[in-house]
Short mmCIF file of C-alpha atoms and ligand atoms in Angstrom, two decimals:
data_model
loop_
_atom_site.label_atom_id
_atom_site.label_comp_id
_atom_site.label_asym_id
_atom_site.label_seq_id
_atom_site.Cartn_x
_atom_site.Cartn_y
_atom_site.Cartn_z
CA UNK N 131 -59.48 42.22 9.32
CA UNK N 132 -57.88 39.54 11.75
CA UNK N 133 -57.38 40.94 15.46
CA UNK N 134 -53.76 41.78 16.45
CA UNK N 135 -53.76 38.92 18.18
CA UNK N 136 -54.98 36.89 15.46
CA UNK N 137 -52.33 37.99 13.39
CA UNK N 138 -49.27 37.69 16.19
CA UNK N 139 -50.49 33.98 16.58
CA UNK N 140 -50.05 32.80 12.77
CA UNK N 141 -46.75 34.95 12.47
CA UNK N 142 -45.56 32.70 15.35
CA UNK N 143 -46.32 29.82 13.46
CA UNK N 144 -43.92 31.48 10.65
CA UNK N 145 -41.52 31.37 12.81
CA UNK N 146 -41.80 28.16 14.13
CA UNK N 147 -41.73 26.17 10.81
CA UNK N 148 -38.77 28.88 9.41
CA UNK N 149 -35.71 26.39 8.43
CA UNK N 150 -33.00 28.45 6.83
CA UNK N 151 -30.21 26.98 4.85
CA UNK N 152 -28.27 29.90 3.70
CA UNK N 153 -27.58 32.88 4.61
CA UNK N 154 -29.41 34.58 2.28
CA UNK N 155 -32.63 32.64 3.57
CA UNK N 156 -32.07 33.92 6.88
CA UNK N 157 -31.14 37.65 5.86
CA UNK N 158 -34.82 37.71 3.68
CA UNK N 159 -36.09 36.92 7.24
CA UNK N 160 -34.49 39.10 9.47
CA UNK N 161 -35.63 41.94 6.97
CA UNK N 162 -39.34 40.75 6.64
CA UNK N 163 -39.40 40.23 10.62
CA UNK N 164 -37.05 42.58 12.43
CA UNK N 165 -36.02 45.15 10.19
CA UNK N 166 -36.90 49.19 10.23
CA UNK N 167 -40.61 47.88 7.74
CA UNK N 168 -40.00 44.61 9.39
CA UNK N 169 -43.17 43.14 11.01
CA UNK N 170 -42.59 43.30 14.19
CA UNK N 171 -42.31 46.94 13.77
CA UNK N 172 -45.50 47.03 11.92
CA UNK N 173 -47.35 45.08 14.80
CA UNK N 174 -45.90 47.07 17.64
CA UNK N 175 -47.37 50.33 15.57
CA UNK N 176 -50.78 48.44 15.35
CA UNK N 177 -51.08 48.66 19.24
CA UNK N 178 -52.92 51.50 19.53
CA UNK N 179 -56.05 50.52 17.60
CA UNK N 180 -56.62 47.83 20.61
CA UNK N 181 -58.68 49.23 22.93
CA UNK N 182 -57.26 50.49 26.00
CA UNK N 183 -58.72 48.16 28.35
CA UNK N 184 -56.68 44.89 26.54
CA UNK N 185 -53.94 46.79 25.96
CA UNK N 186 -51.64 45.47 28.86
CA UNK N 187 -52.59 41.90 27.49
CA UNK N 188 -51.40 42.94 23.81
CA UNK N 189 -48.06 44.67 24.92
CA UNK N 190 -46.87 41.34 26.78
CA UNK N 191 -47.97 39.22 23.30
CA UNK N 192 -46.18 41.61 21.41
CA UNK N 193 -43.11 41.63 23.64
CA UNK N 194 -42.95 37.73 23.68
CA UNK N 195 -43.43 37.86 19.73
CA UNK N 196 -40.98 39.84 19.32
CA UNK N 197 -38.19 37.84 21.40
CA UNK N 198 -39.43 34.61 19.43
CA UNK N 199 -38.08 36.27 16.09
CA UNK N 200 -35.07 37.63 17.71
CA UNK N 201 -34.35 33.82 18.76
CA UNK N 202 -34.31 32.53 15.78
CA UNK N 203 -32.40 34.84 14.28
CA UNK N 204 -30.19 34.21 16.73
CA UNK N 205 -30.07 30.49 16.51
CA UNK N 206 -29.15 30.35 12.82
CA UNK N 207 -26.42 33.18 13.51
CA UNK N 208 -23.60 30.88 12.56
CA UNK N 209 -24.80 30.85 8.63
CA UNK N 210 -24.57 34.52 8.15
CA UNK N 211 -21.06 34.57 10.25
CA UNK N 212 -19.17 32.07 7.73
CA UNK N 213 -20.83 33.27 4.07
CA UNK N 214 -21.60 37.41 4.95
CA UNK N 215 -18.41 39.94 4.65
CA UNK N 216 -19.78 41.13 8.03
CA UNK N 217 -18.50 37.62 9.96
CA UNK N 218 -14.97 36.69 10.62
CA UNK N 219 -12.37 37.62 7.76
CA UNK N 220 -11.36 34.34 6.17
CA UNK N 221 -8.28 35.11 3.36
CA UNK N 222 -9.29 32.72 0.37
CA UNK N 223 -5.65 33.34 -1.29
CA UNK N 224 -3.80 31.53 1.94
CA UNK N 225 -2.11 28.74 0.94
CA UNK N 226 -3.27 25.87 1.99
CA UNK N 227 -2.86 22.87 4.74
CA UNK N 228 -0.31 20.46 3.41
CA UNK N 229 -1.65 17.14 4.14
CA UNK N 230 1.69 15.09 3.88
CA UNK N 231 1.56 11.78 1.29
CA UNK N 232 2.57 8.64 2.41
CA UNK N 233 5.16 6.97 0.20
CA UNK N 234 6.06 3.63 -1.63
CA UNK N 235 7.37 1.23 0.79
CA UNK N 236 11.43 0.35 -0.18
CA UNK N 237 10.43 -2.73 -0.65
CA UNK N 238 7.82 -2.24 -2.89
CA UNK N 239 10.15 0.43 -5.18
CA UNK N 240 13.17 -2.21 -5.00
CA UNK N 241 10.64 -4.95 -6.10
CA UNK N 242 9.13 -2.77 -9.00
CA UNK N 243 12.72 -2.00 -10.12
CA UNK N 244 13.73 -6.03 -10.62
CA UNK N 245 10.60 -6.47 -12.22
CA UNK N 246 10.89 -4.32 -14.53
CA UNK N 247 14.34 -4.96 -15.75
CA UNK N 248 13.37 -8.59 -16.32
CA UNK N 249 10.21 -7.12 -18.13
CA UNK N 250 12.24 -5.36 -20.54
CA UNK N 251 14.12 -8.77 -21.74
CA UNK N 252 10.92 -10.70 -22.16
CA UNK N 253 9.94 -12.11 -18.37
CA UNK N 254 6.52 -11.73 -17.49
CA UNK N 255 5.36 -11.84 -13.90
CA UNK N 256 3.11 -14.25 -12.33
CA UNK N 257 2.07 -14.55 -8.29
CA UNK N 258 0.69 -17.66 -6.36
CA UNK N 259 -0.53 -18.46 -3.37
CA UNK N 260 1.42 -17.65 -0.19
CA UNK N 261 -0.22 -20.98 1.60
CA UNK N 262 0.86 -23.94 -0.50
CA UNK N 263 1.07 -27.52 -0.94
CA UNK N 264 3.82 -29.57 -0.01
CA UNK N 265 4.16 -30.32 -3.72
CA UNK N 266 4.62 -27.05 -4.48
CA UNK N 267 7.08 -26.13 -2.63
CA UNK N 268 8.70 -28.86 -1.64
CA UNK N 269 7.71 -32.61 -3.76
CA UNK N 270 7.60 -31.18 -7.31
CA UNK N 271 11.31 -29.30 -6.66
CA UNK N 272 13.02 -32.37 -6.34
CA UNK N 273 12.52 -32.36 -2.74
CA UNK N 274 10.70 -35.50 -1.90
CA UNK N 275 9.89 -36.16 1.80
CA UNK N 276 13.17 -37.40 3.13
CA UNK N 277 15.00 -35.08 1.25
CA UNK N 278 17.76 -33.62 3.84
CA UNK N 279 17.66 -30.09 1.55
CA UNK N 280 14.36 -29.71 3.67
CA UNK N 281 16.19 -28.83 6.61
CA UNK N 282 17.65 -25.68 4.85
CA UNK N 283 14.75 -23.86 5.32
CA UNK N 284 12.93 -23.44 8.35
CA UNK N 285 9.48 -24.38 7.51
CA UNK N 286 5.93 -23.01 9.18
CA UNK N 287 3.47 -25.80 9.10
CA UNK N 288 -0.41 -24.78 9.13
CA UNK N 289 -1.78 -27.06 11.64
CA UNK N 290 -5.04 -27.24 10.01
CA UNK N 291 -3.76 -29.36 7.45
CA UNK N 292 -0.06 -31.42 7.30
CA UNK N 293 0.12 -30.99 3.87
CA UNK N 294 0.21 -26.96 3.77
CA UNK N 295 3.19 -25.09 4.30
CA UNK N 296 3.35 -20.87 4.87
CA UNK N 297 5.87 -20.81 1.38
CA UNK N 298 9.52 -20.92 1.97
CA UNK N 299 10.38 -19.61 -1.50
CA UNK N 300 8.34 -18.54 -4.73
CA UNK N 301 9.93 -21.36 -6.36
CA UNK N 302 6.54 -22.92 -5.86
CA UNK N 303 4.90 -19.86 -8.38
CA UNK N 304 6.91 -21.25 -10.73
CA UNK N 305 5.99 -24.90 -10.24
CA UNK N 306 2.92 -23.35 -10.63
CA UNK N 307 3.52 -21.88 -13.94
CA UNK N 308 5.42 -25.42 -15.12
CA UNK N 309 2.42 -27.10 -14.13
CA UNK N 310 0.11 -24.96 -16.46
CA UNK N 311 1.40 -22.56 -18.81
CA UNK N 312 2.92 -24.17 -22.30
CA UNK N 313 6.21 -23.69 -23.56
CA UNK N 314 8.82 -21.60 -23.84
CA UNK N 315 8.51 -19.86 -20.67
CA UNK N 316 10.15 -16.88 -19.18
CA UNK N 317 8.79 -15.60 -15.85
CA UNK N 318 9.81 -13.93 -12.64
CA UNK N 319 8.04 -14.21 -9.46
CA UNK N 320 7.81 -11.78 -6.82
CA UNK N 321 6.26 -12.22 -3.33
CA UNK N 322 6.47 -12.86 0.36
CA UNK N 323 7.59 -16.11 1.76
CA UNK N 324 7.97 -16.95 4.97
CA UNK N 325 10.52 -18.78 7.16
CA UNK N 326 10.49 -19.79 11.19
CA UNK N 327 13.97 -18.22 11.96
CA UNK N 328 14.50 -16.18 15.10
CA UNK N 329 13.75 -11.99 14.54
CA UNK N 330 16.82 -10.02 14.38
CA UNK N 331 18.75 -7.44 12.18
CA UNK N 332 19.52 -10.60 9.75
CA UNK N 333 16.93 -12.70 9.80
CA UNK N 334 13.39 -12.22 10.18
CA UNK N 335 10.40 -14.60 9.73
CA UNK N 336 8.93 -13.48 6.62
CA UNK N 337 10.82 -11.65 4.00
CA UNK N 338 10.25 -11.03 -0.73
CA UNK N 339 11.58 -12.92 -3.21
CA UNK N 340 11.54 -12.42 -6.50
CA UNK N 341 12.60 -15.64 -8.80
CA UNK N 342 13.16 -15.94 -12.41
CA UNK N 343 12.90 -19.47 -14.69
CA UNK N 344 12.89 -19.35 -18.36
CA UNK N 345 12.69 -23.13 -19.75
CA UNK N 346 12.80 -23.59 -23.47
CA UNK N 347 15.13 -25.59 -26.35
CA UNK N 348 18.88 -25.05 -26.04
CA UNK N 349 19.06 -22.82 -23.37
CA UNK N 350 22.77 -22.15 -21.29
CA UNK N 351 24.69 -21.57 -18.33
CA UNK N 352 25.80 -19.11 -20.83
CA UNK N 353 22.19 -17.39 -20.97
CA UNK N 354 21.55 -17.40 -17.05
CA UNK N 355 25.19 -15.50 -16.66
CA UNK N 356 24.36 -12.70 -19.43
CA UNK N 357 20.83 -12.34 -18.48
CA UNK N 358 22.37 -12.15 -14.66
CA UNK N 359 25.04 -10.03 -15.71
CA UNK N 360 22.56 -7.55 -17.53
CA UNK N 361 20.30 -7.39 -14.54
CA UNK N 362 23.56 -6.26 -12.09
CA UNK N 363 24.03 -3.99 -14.53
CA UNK N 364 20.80 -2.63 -14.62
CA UNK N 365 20.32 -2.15 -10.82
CA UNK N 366 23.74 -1.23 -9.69
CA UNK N 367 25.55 0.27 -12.74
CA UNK N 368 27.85 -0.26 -15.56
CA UNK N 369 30.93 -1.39 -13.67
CA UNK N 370 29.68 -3.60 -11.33
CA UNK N 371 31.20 -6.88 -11.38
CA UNK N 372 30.11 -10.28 -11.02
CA UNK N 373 30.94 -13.52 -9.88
CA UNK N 374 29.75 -17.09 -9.51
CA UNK N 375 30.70 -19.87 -6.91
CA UNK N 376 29.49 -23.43 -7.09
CA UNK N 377 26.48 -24.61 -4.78
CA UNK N 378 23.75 -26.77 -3.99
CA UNK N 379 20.30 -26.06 -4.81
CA UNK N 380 18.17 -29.51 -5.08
CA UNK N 381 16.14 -27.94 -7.92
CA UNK N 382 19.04 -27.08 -9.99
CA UNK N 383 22.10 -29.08 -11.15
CA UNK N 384 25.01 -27.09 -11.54
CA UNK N 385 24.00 -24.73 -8.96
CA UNK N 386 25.78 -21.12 -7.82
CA UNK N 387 25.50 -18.45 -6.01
CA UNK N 388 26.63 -15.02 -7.51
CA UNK N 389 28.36 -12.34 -5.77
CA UNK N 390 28.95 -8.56 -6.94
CA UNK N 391 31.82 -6.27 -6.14
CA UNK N 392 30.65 -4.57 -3.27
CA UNK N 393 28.65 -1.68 -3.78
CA UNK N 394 30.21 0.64 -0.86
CA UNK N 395 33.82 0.29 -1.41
CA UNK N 396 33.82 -0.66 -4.63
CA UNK N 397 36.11 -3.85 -3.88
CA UNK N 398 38.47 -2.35 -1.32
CA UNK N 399 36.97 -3.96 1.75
CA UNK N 400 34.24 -2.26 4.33
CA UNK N 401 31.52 -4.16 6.80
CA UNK N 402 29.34 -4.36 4.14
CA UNK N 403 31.00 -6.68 2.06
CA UNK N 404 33.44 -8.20 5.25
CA UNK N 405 36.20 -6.61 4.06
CA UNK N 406 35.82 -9.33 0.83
CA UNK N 407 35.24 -6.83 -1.41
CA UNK N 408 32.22 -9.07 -2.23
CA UNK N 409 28.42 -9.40 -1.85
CA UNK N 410 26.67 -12.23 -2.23
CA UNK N 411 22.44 -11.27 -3.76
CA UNK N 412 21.61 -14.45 -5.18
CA UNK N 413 21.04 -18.44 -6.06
CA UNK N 414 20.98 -19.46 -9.62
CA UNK N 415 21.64 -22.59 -12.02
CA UNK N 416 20.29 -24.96 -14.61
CA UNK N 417 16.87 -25.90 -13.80
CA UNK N 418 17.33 -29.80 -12.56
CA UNK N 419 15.95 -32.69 -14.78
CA UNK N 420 13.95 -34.15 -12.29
CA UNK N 421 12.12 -31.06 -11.84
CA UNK N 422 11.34 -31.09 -15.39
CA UNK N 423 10.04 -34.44 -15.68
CA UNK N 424 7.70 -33.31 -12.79
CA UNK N 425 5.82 -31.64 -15.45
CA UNK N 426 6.30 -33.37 -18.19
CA UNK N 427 9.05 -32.10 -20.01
CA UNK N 428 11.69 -34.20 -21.22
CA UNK N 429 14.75 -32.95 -20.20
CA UNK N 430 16.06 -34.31 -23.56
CA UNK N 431 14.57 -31.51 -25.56
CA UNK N 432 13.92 -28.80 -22.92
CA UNK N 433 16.43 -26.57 -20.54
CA UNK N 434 15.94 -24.06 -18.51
CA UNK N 435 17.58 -21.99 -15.63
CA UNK N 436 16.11 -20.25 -12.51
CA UNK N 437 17.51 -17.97 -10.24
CA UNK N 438 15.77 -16.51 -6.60
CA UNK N 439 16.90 -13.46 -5.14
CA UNK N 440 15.82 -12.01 -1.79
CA UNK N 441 14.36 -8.43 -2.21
CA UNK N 442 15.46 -7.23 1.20
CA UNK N 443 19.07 -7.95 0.26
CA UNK N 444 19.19 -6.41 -2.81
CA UNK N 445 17.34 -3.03 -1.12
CA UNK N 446 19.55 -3.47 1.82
CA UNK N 447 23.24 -4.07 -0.88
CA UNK N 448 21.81 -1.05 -3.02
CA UNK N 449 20.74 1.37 0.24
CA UNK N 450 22.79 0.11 2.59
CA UNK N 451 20.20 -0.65 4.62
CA UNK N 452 21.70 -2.48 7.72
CA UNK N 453 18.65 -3.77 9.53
CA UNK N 454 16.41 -6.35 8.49
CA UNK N 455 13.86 -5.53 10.75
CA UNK N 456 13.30 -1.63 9.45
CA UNK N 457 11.84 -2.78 6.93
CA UNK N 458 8.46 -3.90 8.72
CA UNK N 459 8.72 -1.02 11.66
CA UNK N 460 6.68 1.20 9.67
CA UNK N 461 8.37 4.08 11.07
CA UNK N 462 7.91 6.95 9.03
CA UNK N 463 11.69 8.60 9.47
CA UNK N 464 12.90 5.13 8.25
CA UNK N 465 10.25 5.59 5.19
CA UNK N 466 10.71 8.61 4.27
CA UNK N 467 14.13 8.43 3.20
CA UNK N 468 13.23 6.24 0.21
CA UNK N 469 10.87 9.22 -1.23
CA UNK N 470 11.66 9.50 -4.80
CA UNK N 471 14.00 7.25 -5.16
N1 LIG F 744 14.52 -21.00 -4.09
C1 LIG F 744 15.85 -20.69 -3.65
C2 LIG F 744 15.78 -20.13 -2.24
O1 LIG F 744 14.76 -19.71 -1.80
C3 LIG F 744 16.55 -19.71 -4.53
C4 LIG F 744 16.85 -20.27 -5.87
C5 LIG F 744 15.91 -20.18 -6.88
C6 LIG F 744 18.05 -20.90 -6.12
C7 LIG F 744 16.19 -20.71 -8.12
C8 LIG F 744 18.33 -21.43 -7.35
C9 LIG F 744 17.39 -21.33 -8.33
O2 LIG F 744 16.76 -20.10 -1.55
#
C-alpha cells in the first residue's frame, strides 16, 4: 500500500496532465477530485493512519493538494459556464444578429438589364481587354493616325509602350470579334473604358459602355432602328418615343445619334431633358466599309450596324441619377437605394 504521500504525489501528476475539452470532461473531474467521495476527501480522511509525529508534514501536503485541484477547476471554469444550465442564461429562440447584405452596384443591375434585352433577340456578349492596341481602338475603326476624329476622345497613353491606349470605347471588343469570329455576327459588348476628361458631375475619367454590331447579308438602317426601337422599349416602356439625328462617327457611314422622349416629363420640358423634351442615350449607324475591309469582308456582300451606349447615362436617364461621380463614391446611402430594383 503506497504511503499517503506516495499517493498525493501521482494524483498531482493527474492533475497536471488533466486537459479538459468539454464540460462534461471537467464535471467527471470535479466529481472524482473534489466532490462529497471525491479524492481529496478520501485523502484528507486517510490522515490519521500517519503517525503523529509526520503529521504536521502531511496536513500542509494535503492542504497544497487540495488547492492544486481547486485551481484547475477553476481555470477551466469558463467551459462549464457557456454549455451547463447552471452558467449564464443564453435564450436560443432570440432572433438573431442581422448582418446587413451588400447589394448590386447600379451599374452593374443597369448593365445586366441591356444585356439581357439584346440576349433575348439573338446578341451574345463578348469582353476584351481594357489595355489595347492602337489598332484596336483606333487603326482598324477607320481611324488611321492623322485621323482628326482622334481628337474626340481624350485618350490615356500607357507610357510603357506608344502603341497601347487605356480603351476609349469597346468598339475595339468588337474589332476584336471581326477579327476572329466568322460570320453572321451579332454581339454586344459591355465594359469600362476610360477617357482623360476633367472629374465632375458630367464627366469622369472612366465610365461602361455597352456596344452592339451585328454584320451579316442584307442588313438595314431599317434593322438598327427596330432593334433600337425594341430595346427603348424594353428598358423604358411601351410609349417611349424615339428619335434619330444625323452624325459623325468615323466607323460608321450614315451615322446618328438617337434621342428618347424624356423620361421625367414625358416631353413637356424639365432639367433633365433641357426643357427639349428630349434625351439623347446613344450613337448608332451602318457599320463603315472601310472598317469592313479591315477584316476582310467585302462590303459588297456584307452589312452591318453598331451602336455604343454609355451605361451611366442610361442608369442616370432611367434613375435620374444626376451625378456622375456617385456612381464610384461607394457610399452606401447612395447604394442602397438601387436594392431590388
Ligand atoms: N464608339 C462610339 C463612342 O464611344 C459609340 C458608337 C458605337 C457610335 C458604334 C456608333 C456606332 O462614342
Amino acid at each position: 500500500m503506497p504511503s499517503l504521500q506516495e499517493q498525493i504525489q501521482q494524483f498531482e501528476q493527474e492533475i497536471n496532465a488533466f486537459q479538459p475539452a468539454t464540460a462534461a470532461e471537467l464535471e467527471d473531474y470535479r466529481i472524482r477530485f473534489l466532490g462529497a467521495k471525491g479524492i481529496v476527501k478520501h485523502l484528507f480522511g486517510e490522515i490519521k493512519t500517519v503517525p503523529a509525529e509526520q503529521r504536521k508534514d502531511a496536513g500542509q501536503l494535503l492542504n497544497a493538494f487540495k488547492l492544486l485541484a481547486e485551481q484547475k477547476h477553476e481555470a477551466f471554469k469558463d467551459l462549464s459556464e457557456t454549455a451547463t444550465a447552471k452558467g449564464p442564461k443564453v435564450d436560443h429562440t432570440m432572433p438573431g444578429i442581422p448582418l446587413p447584405l451588400g447589394t448590386r452596384h447600379p451599374l452593374r443591375v443597369v448593365e445586366n438589364k441591356i444585356v439581357s434585352i439584346f440576349e433575348r433577340i439573338g446578341f451574345s456578349v463578348a469582353t476584351g481587354p481594357e489595355i489595347e492596341d492602337d489598332w484596336h481602338n483606333f487603326t482598324s475603326l477607320n481611324m488611321p493616325l492623322d485621323h482628326p476624329a482622334r481628337d474626340m476622345q481624350d485618350t490615356f497613353y500607357v507610357s510603357s509602350n506608344p502603341d497601347w491606349v487605356l480603351r476609349t470605347h469597346t468598339s475595339s471588343t468588337q474589332a476584336r470579334i471581326l477579327e476572329t469570329q466568322p460570320l453572321p455576327i451579332r454581339v454586344i459588348c459591355p465594359g469600362r473604358v476610360y477617357r482623360n476628361e476633367t472629374i465632375s458631375a458630367r464627366a469622369h475619367c472612366f465610365f461602361h459602355q455597352c456596344e452592339g454590331l451585328y454584320v451579316d447579308k442584307n442588313v438595314s438602317f431599317a434593322d438598327l432602328k427596330q432593334t433600337l426601337y425594341y430595346f427603348v422599349t424594353e428598358m423604358f416602356g411601351e410609349n417611349t418615343k424615339v428619335r434619330f439625328r444625323p452624325s459623325y462617327f468615323p466607323f460608321t457611314e450614315p451615322s446618328a445619334e438617337m434621342d428618347i422622349s424624356c423620361t421625367v416629363c414625358g416631353g413637356s420640358g424639365c432639367n433633365l431633358c433641357k426643357h427639349s423634351g428630349w434625351v439623347e442615350i446613344l450613337g448608332c449607324g451602318m457599320v463603315h466599309p472601310n472598317m469592313l475591309r479591315n477584316f476582310g469582308i467585302d462590303p459588297e456582300v456584307y452589312t452591318g450596324f453598331a451602336f455604343g451606349m454609355g451605361v451611366e447615362r442610361i442608369t442616370q436617364v432611367k434613375y435620374q441619377v444626376n451625378d456622375l461621380r456617385l456612381y464610384s463614391q461607394n457610399d452606401v446611402r447612395f447604394l442602397r437605394q438601387f436594392q431590388g430594383i
